[in-house]
């Protein structure tokens, strides 16, 4: 298990392609290995009135890599990312679209991945927190978050960053008040809001994205 | 040498957090992992007559369903370590019998191949109950209150001095008011999560906890296995705020489930379950009585708190303890009462006691100031104290007057019209408010290991954890300074129970507890290196005196001859060593009780104790005479806000917090902490409130759409300032800890500003718009 302790060293310094990320997880969990990507699903619930559940094939491009999955039709995009593709950078905070921790970019638009079924994402381009950096270079928003200390525990951070990237691209938040209003779907319980605002303003000001 | 401590350096784990590569407890993927989902009771009191798992058991993917009928027997924990049970035990013995003590109590765990399958099957578990009438309303049951003997860890909660009743009767000016706070829920962003895997009788647990050591020991005790066979890891924790300081049923249930199905199991609480199964801040009813002479000098303070506990355990929210030492006053009566209710056990929430307590006392002081026709700051200055009159000890360091002054200047206090309701801007009524902030400075024993490697980098190992406060970062700064290494050459490893025992993340104590241990271990390692060089004929430093040698940037050299020296790597390589290791224990505690079991030191602990005897940094620290002192941080909170005269909505324009917290270790993370505390206070003051169904006592506001917390749009402008004077008595690093003081006083400052804006005094939090119309 000692290798576990090296996880942050081994995974630091890169914004992980999926292949690298999976490698890191293998390293991180010496003695652990992958859960099956595809789990057999059944179609009947005995003795209940619940509707029949179908396995669904879906192909999406996640951080530039084509992924074909067969998933239970109830699997959200969030759970597909976290538990099927083992990309846990996207966080589950409430599973009800109320906290924003699960925000990812779908075809460039920010959405709550917990309110989106994986099956709805056929042909979509998904960008998660793991897909923002290029090699060793952080995405400008990621760098600005570090510089301005725009987080504490880090759990809402992937969602805040994806939301902030989406916000800047939307191009209609000009004032502090507008930025605050349009970031209000992303809760930070540690309370790094002021620093998140500073990070977003810096990225906006220098037109880095 | 350029000191790193105090510098606003970026978080060392920042890159991991912004790239999504920091792994939290649900983010491990052991082979063949199964998913667990908790089924909760739908009644608040009674017993299970029959639990039907037949349908659920046949649902696709279900591996097993654990109820009290097939779950393993747990053992009653005896530890008194924080987070180690004793005061949080019975909630933690889930699925042991058919009895129900609170709504939402775990009655089953469904274990299935996938999360979706477990969720679905959980909905198919049904139970018939024999219902009893639950007791859940604090206000309707105050006559059932009793006086608990002691608070958390045996702390004093019933305190008197002088004759308060007589002094109140003789007071020229008297104020008697009751202030209430509702139930609050922590709602850390990361839901409580556990991944557990048995390997024979060895147990590996990844758990979202504020105490890897406490949780490990608790799990071992409850599961009846040797502590050495349990390893608990929490490299990253998505916030805690007290809720992860106790272990809740989810952790042990995951280990029990993994045993039952003989597979690794992952179990994450749903956000809804965090309102029933993960603690809360109790409701409080606080009666404050103040008596003064005509000049505003206090001669009587009474602070009587009634709060809730459960039928399965006792927890006291010590709301009055700060009042006991906050102002100079000859007569004081601080007491706490509890009413047992059919709810889960409450637990510490960011500044337990001080957060609701400073709301009540500081709102009362504001009312008193208006009654006396005095400036609220002046009233506090008239009653300023230089010593803790309850303990009859001087403060280790107190610079509160400077906090008041700087805060007043920054908010424009002197320029305001003090008359309530006097400032209007269009539709808005503008108000200014202030209050005193305070939190005790805690410290407990900690052990750390420093390891120097031949390639010139060092590692620090300590079984504490970083719950988001910045512990990784500031401990790297401390270690780099002590080792004479640049920050990138030091790797601090925390969050693993296999490391030497560090403090739990509670009571704002990690910096003051762990920092000195890490510093001592690092200084010890450096000293070892210096001694090796001096004794080595091959070293340019051979035969020199230790005190003439300094360490800088990975090199040892003579103070007066910087070119005479060599690198750490050269010394290690010449001696053929693959590392130098030093353990240090700083056994210092500011608490009333020492560790429960100080004698039972074995293995690494015994070695650390032995090594520490010859470590000058430990010896100097442990021999500092702390008996004459009371350790507290102080601060001043100032608020400017606007109230919509027609709608009753409150928007805070500006918050100024000036904090006297000893040495500021990292200005960047420190400001963030204080801001975060203030934002928690905004939630307390204006929006947060857990509502219970008046018919059956179950939580109604069970998600983040109904339990409102502050969001971006609620944010004011912040001006966070520090006095930054090291407290050299509490520890050689001079820091007093800042995780909690930020939330103290702020709620009162907001409520006081609302009074100034509107002339309305709201004594029942939160101040929602309906209360201002």
Short mmCIF file of N, CA and C in Angstrom, two decimals, chain B residues 511-639:
data_model
loop_
_atom_site.label_atom_id
_atom_site.label_comp_id
_atom_site.label_asym_id
_atom_site.label_seq_id
_atom_site.Cartn_x
_atom_site.Cartn_y
_atom_site.Cartn_z
N UNK B 511 -2.65 23.43 13.54
CA UNK B 511 -1.42 24.22 13.36
C UNK B 511 -0.60 24.24 14.64
N UNK B 512 -1.27 24.55 15.76
CA UNK B 512 -0.55 24.69 17.03
C UNK B 512 -0.07 23.34 17.57
N UNK B 513 -0.72 22.24 17.17
CA UNK B 513 -0.35 20.92 17.71
C UNK B 513 0.67 20.21 16.83
N UNK B 514 0.38 20.18 15.54
CA UNK B 514 1.20 19.42 14.61
C UNK B 514 2.43 20.22 14.19
N UNK B 515 2.25 21.52 14.05
CA UNK B 515 3.37 22.38 13.62
C UNK B 515 4.61 22.21 14.47
N UNK B 516 4.49 22.30 15.81
CA UNK B 516 5.69 22.14 16.64
C UNK B 516 6.32 20.76 16.53
N UNK B 517 5.51 19.72 16.35
CA UNK B 517 6.07 18.36 16.22
C UNK B 517 6.84 18.23 14.92
N UNK B 518 6.28 18.78 13.85
CA UNK B 518 6.97 18.72 12.56
C UNK B 518 8.25 19.55 12.60
N UNK B 519 8.15 20.71 13.21
CA UNK B 519 9.34 21.56 13.34
C UNK B 519 10.43 20.83 14.12
N UNK B 520 10.04 20.20 15.23
CA UNK B 520 11.04 19.51 16.07
C UNK B 520 11.66 18.33 15.33
N UNK B 521 10.85 17.58 14.61
CA UNK B 521 11.39 16.44 13.86
C UNK B 521 12.34 16.93 12.78
N UNK B 522 11.97 18.01 12.12
CA UNK B 522 12.82 18.56 11.04
C UNK B 522 14.11 19.11 11.61
N UNK B 523 14.02 19.85 12.71
CA UNK B 523 15.24 20.38 13.34
C UNK B 523 16.12 19.23 13.81
N UNK B 524 15.48 18.18 14.31
CA UNK B 524 16.23 17.01 14.76
C UNK B 524 16.99 16.36 13.62
N UNK B 525 16.35 16.28 12.46
CA UNK B 525 17.01 15.67 11.29
C UNK B 525 18.18 16.52 10.84
N UNK B 526 17.97 17.82 10.86
CA UNK B 526 19.04 18.72 10.45
C UNK B 526 20.22 18.61 11.42
N UNK B 527 19.90 18.54 12.69
CA UNK B 527 20.95 18.46 13.71
C UNK B 527 21.76 17.15 13.56
N UNK B 528 21.05 16.10 13.23
CA UNK B 528 21.72 14.82 13.01
C UNK B 528 22.74 14.93 11.88
N UNK B 529 22.32 15.63 10.84
CA UNK B 529 23.16 15.83 9.68
C UNK B 529 24.40 16.67 10.05
N UNK B 530 24.17 17.72 10.82
CA UNK B 530 25.27 18.59 11.24
C UNK B 530 26.29 17.80 12.06
N UNK B 531 25.78 16.98 12.99
CA UNK B 531 26.68 16.19 13.83
C UNK B 531 27.50 15.21 13.00
N UNK B 532 26.86 14.63 11.98
CA UNK B 532 27.58 13.70 11.10
C UNK B 532 28.71 14.42 10.39
N UNK B 533 28.44 15.64 9.91
CA UNK B 533 29.45 16.40 9.18
C UNK B 533 30.62 16.75 10.09
N UNK B 534 30.28 17.20 11.30
CA UNK B 534 31.33 17.61 12.24
C UNK B 534 32.27 16.44 12.57
N UNK B 535 31.68 15.26 12.70
CA UNK B 535 32.47 14.09 13.12
C UNK B 535 33.22 13.44 11.95
N UNK B 536 32.96 13.92 10.75
CA UNK B 536 33.47 13.24 9.56
C UNK B 536 34.72 13.95 9.03
N UNK B 537 35.82 13.25 9.02
CA UNK B 537 37.09 13.84 8.57
C UNK B 537 37.01 14.24 7.09
N UNK B 538 36.09 13.63 6.35
CA UNK B 538 35.96 13.94 4.93
C UNK B 538 35.12 15.17 4.66
N UNK B 539 34.56 15.78 5.72
CA UNK B 539 33.67 16.92 5.52
C UNK B 539 34.42 18.23 5.69
N UNK B 540 34.12 19.22 4.87
CA UNK B 540 34.73 20.55 5.07
C UNK B 540 34.34 21.17 6.41
N UNK B 541 33.34 20.60 7.04
CA UNK B 541 32.88 21.13 8.33
C UNK B 541 33.44 20.32 9.50
N UNK B 542 34.36 19.45 9.22
CA UNK B 542 34.92 18.57 10.26
C UNK B 542 35.48 19.40 11.42
N UNK B 543 35.07 19.03 12.62
CA UNK B 543 35.61 19.66 13.81
C UNK B 543 35.04 21.02 14.16
N UNK B 544 34.10 21.50 13.35
CA UNK B 544 33.51 22.80 13.66
C UNK B 544 32.48 22.65 14.79
N UNK B 545 32.12 23.79 15.37
CA UNK B 545 31.08 23.75 16.42
C UNK B 545 29.70 23.79 15.77
N UNK B 546 28.75 23.05 16.37
CA UNK B 546 27.40 22.96 15.78
C UNK B 546 26.77 24.33 15.61
N UNK B 547 26.96 25.20 16.62
CA UNK B 547 26.28 26.50 16.57
C UNK B 547 26.85 27.45 15.52
N UNK B 548 28.00 27.08 14.94
CA UNK B 548 28.56 27.95 13.90
C UNK B 548 28.11 27.54 12.50
N UNK B 549 27.28 26.46 12.46
CA UNK B 549 26.86 25.93 11.16
C UNK B 549 25.40 26.23 10.92
N UNK B 550 25.08 26.73 9.75
CA UNK B 550 23.67 26.93 9.41
C UNK B 550 23.30 26.14 8.15
N UNK B 551 22.02 25.93 8.03
CA UNK B 551 21.50 25.18 6.88
C UNK B 551 20.73 26.14 5.98
N UNK B 552 20.98 26.02 4.71
CA UNK B 552 20.29 26.91 3.77
C UNK B 552 20.28 26.27 2.39
N UNK B 553 19.11 26.19 1.82
CA UNK B 553 18.96 25.71 0.46
C UNK B 553 19.62 24.35 0.22
N UNK B 554 19.46 23.45 1.18
CA UNK B 554 19.98 22.10 1.01
C UNK B 554 21.46 21.95 1.28
N UNK B 555 22.04 22.98 1.90
CA UNK B 555 23.48 22.94 2.21
C UNK B 555 23.71 23.31 3.66
N UNK B 556 24.81 22.74 4.21
CA UNK B 556 25.29 23.20 5.51
C UNK B 556 26.54 24.03 5.24
N UNK B 557 26.63 25.16 5.92
CA UNK B 557 27.89 25.91 5.80
C UNK B 557 28.11 26.75 7.05
N UNK B 558 29.33 27.26 7.19
CA UNK B 558 29.66 28.09 8.34
C UNK B 558 28.94 29.43 8.18
N UNK B 559 28.46 29.95 9.33
CA UNK B 559 27.75 31.23 9.28
C UNK B 559 28.62 32.32 8.65
N UNK B 560 29.89 32.35 9.08
CA UNK B 560 30.76 33.43 8.61
C UNK B 560 31.46 33.13 7.30
N UNK B 561 31.37 31.89 6.86
CA UNK B 561 32.06 31.51 5.62
C UNK B 561 31.12 30.69 4.76
N UNK B 562 30.25 31.36 4.04
CA UNK B 562 29.23 30.64 3.27
C UNK B 562 29.82 29.66 2.26
N UNK B 563 31.07 29.88 1.86
CA UNK B 563 31.65 28.97 0.87
C UNK B 563 32.24 27.72 1.52
N UNK B 564 32.27 27.68 2.84
CA UNK B 564 32.80 26.50 3.51
C UNK B 564 31.64 25.63 3.97
N UNK B 565 31.38 24.59 3.22
CA UNK B 565 30.27 23.72 3.57
C UNK B 565 30.04 22.67 2.51
N UNK B 566 28.92 21.98 2.61
CA UNK B 566 28.60 20.95 1.62
C UNK B 566 27.10 20.68 1.61
N UNK B 567 26.65 19.95 0.61
CA UNK B 567 25.22 19.68 0.49
C UNK B 567 24.82 18.51 1.38
N UNK B 568 23.50 18.44 1.68
CA UNK B 568 22.98 17.31 2.45
C UNK B 568 23.25 16.01 1.69
N UNK B 569 23.08 16.09 0.39
CA UNK B 569 23.28 14.89 -0.44
C UNK B 569 24.70 14.35 -0.27
N UNK B 570 25.66 15.27 -0.27
CA UNK B 570 27.07 14.84 -0.17
C UNK B 570 27.29 14.07 1.13
N UNK B 571 26.70 14.59 2.22
CA UNK B 571 26.91 13.94 3.53
C UNK B 571 26.28 12.54 3.53
N UNK B 572 25.03 12.46 3.07
CA UNK B 572 24.35 11.15 3.07
C UNK B 572 25.07 10.15 2.16
N UNK B 573 25.46 10.63 0.99
CA UNK B 573 26.11 9.74 0.03
C UNK B 573 27.46 9.23 0.56
N UNK B 574 28.21 10.13 1.19
CA UNK B 574 29.52 9.72 1.69
C UNK B 574 29.37 8.65 2.78
N UNK B 575 28.28 8.74 3.52
CA UNK B 575 28.05 7.75 4.58
C UNK B 575 27.28 6.53 4.08
N UNK B 576 26.96 6.54 2.78
CA UNK B 576 26.25 5.39 2.21
C UNK B 576 24.87 5.19 2.82
N UNK B 577 24.24 6.31 3.25
CA UNK B 577 22.91 6.18 3.86
C UNK B 577 21.81 6.41 2.83
N UNK B 578 20.77 5.60 2.91
CA UNK B 578 19.66 5.86 2.00
C UNK B 578 18.67 6.85 2.58
N UNK B 579 18.81 7.16 3.87
CA UNK B 579 17.97 8.21 4.49
C UNK B 579 18.42 8.49 5.92
N UNK B 580 17.97 9.63 6.42
CA UNK B 580 18.09 9.95 7.85
C UNK B 580 16.68 10.17 8.36
N UNK B 581 16.33 9.49 9.44
CA UNK B 581 14.97 9.60 9.97
C UNK B 581 14.99 10.12 11.40
N UNK B 582 14.08 11.02 11.70
CA UNK B 582 13.94 11.48 13.09
C UNK B 582 12.46 11.57 13.45
N UNK B 583 12.12 11.01 14.60
CA UNK B 583 10.76 11.10 15.14
C UNK B 583 10.76 12.10 16.28
N UNK B 584 9.69 12.88 16.36
CA UNK B 584 9.57 13.79 17.51
C UNK B 584 8.13 13.84 17.99
N UNK B 585 7.98 13.78 19.31
CA UNK B 585 6.66 13.95 19.92
C UNK B 585 6.70 15.20 20.78
N UNK B 586 5.77 16.13 20.53
CA UNK B 586 5.62 17.27 21.42
C UNK B 586 4.38 17.01 22.27
N UNK B 587 4.62 16.65 23.51
CA UNK B 587 3.52 16.25 24.38
C UNK B 587 3.04 17.44 25.20
N UNK B 588 2.35 18.34 24.51
CA UNK B 588 1.85 19.55 25.15
C UNK B 588 0.35 19.61 24.91
N UNK B 589 -0.41 19.89 25.96
CA UNK B 589 -1.86 20.00 25.79
C UNK B 589 -2.38 21.20 26.56
N UNK B 590 -3.23 21.98 25.92
CA UNK B 590 -3.88 23.10 26.61
C UNK B 590 -5.23 22.69 27.17
N UNK B 591 -5.60 21.45 26.96
CA UNK B 591 -6.91 21.00 27.43
C UNK B 591 -6.84 20.60 28.89
N UNK B 592 -8.04 20.49 29.46
CA UNK B 592 -8.07 20.15 30.88
C UNK B 592 -7.62 18.72 31.13
N UNK B 593 -7.91 17.86 30.16
CA UNK B 593 -7.55 16.46 30.35
C UNK B 593 -6.41 16.08 29.42
N UNK B 594 -5.50 15.32 29.93
CA UNK B 594 -4.44 14.78 29.09
C UNK B 594 -4.97 13.56 28.37
N UNK B 595 -4.14 12.95 27.55
CA UNK B 595 -4.56 11.76 26.83
C UNK B 595 -5.02 10.69 27.82
N UNK B 596 -5.99 9.92 27.37
CA UNK B 596 -6.60 8.93 28.25
C UNK B 596 -5.59 7.89 28.72
N UNK B 597 -4.68 7.55 27.85
CA UNK B 597 -3.87 6.38 28.11
C UNK B 597 -2.40 6.65 27.82
N UNK B 598 -1.80 7.59 28.54
CA UNK B 598 -0.46 8.02 28.16
C UNK B 598 0.62 6.93 28.35
N UNK B 599 0.32 5.96 29.17
CA UNK B 599 1.36 4.97 29.49
C UNK B 599 1.58 3.95 28.37
N UNK B 600 0.54 3.66 27.63
CA UNK B 600 0.62 2.54 26.70
C UNK B 600 1.32 2.92 25.39
N UNK B 601 2.59 3.24 25.48
CA UNK B 601 3.33 3.58 24.28
C UNK B 601 4.13 2.37 23.81
N UNK B 602 3.92 2.05 22.55
CA UNK B 602 4.67 0.92 22.00
C UNK B 602 5.21 1.31 20.64
N UNK B 603 6.10 0.52 20.14
CA UNK B 603 6.60 0.67 18.78
C UNK B 603 7.07 2.08 18.48
N UNK B 604 6.51 2.66 17.41
CA UNK B 604 6.96 3.97 16.94
C UNK B 604 6.74 5.05 18.00
N UNK B 605 5.63 4.92 18.75
CA UNK B 605 5.35 5.93 19.78
C UNK B 605 6.43 5.93 20.86
N UNK B 606 6.83 4.73 21.26
CA UNK B 606 7.88 4.61 22.27
C UNK B 606 9.20 5.15 21.72
N UNK B 607 9.46 4.84 20.48
CA UNK B 607 10.70 5.32 19.86
C UNK B 607 10.69 6.84 19.77
N UNK B 608 9.53 7.39 19.40
CA UNK B 608 9.41 8.84 19.29
C UNK B 608 9.65 9.49 20.65
N UNK B 609 9.08 8.89 21.70
CA UNK B 609 9.25 9.44 23.04
C UNK B 609 10.73 9.42 23.44
N UNK B 610 11.40 8.33 23.10
CA UNK B 610 12.82 8.18 23.43
C UNK B 610 13.64 9.22 22.68
N UNK B 611 13.43 9.33 21.37
CA UNK B 611 14.20 10.28 20.56
C UNK B 611 13.95 11.71 21.01
N UNK B 612 12.71 11.97 21.46
CA UNK B 612 12.35 13.34 21.82
C UNK B 612 13.09 13.83 23.06
N UNK B 613 13.53 12.87 23.90
CA UNK B 613 14.23 13.26 25.14
C UNK B 613 15.52 14.01 24.83
N UNK B 614 16.14 13.71 23.69
CA UNK B 614 17.39 14.39 23.36
C UNK B 614 17.20 15.40 22.23
N UNK B 615 15.95 15.76 21.97
CA UNK B 615 15.69 16.75 20.93
C UNK B 615 15.48 18.11 21.59
N UNK B 616 16.42 19.04 21.41
CA UNK B 616 16.31 20.33 22.12
C UNK B 616 15.01 21.08 21.80
N UNK B 617 14.55 20.97 20.55
CA UNK B 617 13.32 21.70 20.20
C UNK B 617 12.13 21.18 21.00
N UNK B 618 12.07 19.84 21.19
CA UNK B 618 10.99 19.26 21.99
C UNK B 618 11.14 19.68 23.44
N UNK B 619 12.35 19.57 23.94
CA UNK B 619 12.57 19.85 25.36
C UNK B 619 12.22 21.29 25.71
N UNK B 620 12.66 22.21 24.86
CA UNK B 620 12.37 23.62 25.11
C UNK B 620 10.85 23.87 25.07
N UNK B 621 10.19 23.26 24.11
CA UNK B 621 8.75 23.42 23.96
C UNK B 621 8.01 22.84 25.17
N UNK B 622 8.37 21.64 25.54
CA UNK B 622 7.66 20.97 26.65
C UNK B 622 7.94 21.63 27.99
N UNK B 623 9.07 22.33 28.09
CA UNK B 623 9.40 22.94 29.39
C UNK B 623 8.95 24.39 29.51
N UNK B 624 8.28 24.88 28.48
CA UNK B 624 7.68 26.21 28.61
C UNK B 624 6.56 26.13 29.66
N UNK B 625 6.58 27.07 30.59
CA UNK B 625 5.57 27.05 31.66
C UNK B 625 4.27 27.68 31.15
N UNK B 626 3.27 26.86 30.92
CA UNK B 626 2.02 27.35 30.37
C UNK B 626 0.91 27.46 31.44
N UNK B 627 1.23 27.00 32.64
CA UNK B 627 0.20 26.97 33.69
C UNK B 627 -0.42 28.33 33.99
N UNK B 628 0.35 29.43 33.95
CA UNK B 628 -0.27 30.71 34.32
C UNK B 628 -1.20 31.29 33.25
N UNK B 629 -1.33 30.61 32.12
CA UNK B 629 -1.96 31.27 30.98
C UNK B 629 -3.29 30.65 30.54
N UNK B 630 -4.12 31.53 30.00
CA UNK B 630 -5.34 31.12 29.31
C UNK B 630 -5.13 31.45 27.83
N UNK B 631 -5.47 30.49 26.97
CA UNK B 631 -5.14 30.65 25.55
C UNK B 631 -6.39 30.91 24.72
N UNK B 632 -6.46 32.10 24.18
CA UNK B 632 -7.61 32.45 23.35
C UNK B 632 -7.19 33.36 22.21
N UNK B 633 -7.88 33.21 21.09
CA UNK B 633 -7.76 34.17 20.02
C UNK B 633 -8.93 35.13 20.11
N UNK B 634 -8.72 36.32 19.56
CA UNK B 634 -9.76 37.34 19.58
C UNK B 634 -9.85 38.03 18.23
N UNK B 635 -10.94 38.74 18.03
CA UNK B 635 -11.07 39.50 16.80
C UNK B 635 -12.26 40.43 16.86
N UNK B 636 -12.33 41.28 15.88
CA UNK B 636 -13.48 42.20 15.78
C UNK B 636 -14.12 42.03 14.42
N UNK B 637 -15.44 41.91 14.42
CA UNK B 637 -16.20 41.76 13.19
C UNK B 637 -17.03 43.03 12.96
N UNK B 638 -16.92 43.55 11.76
CA UNK B 638 -17.72 44.73 11.40
C UNK B 638 -18.48 44.46 10.12
N UNK B 639 -19.72 44.93 10.08
CA UNK B 639 -20.59 44.66 8.94
C UNK B 639 -21.29 45.93 8.50
#
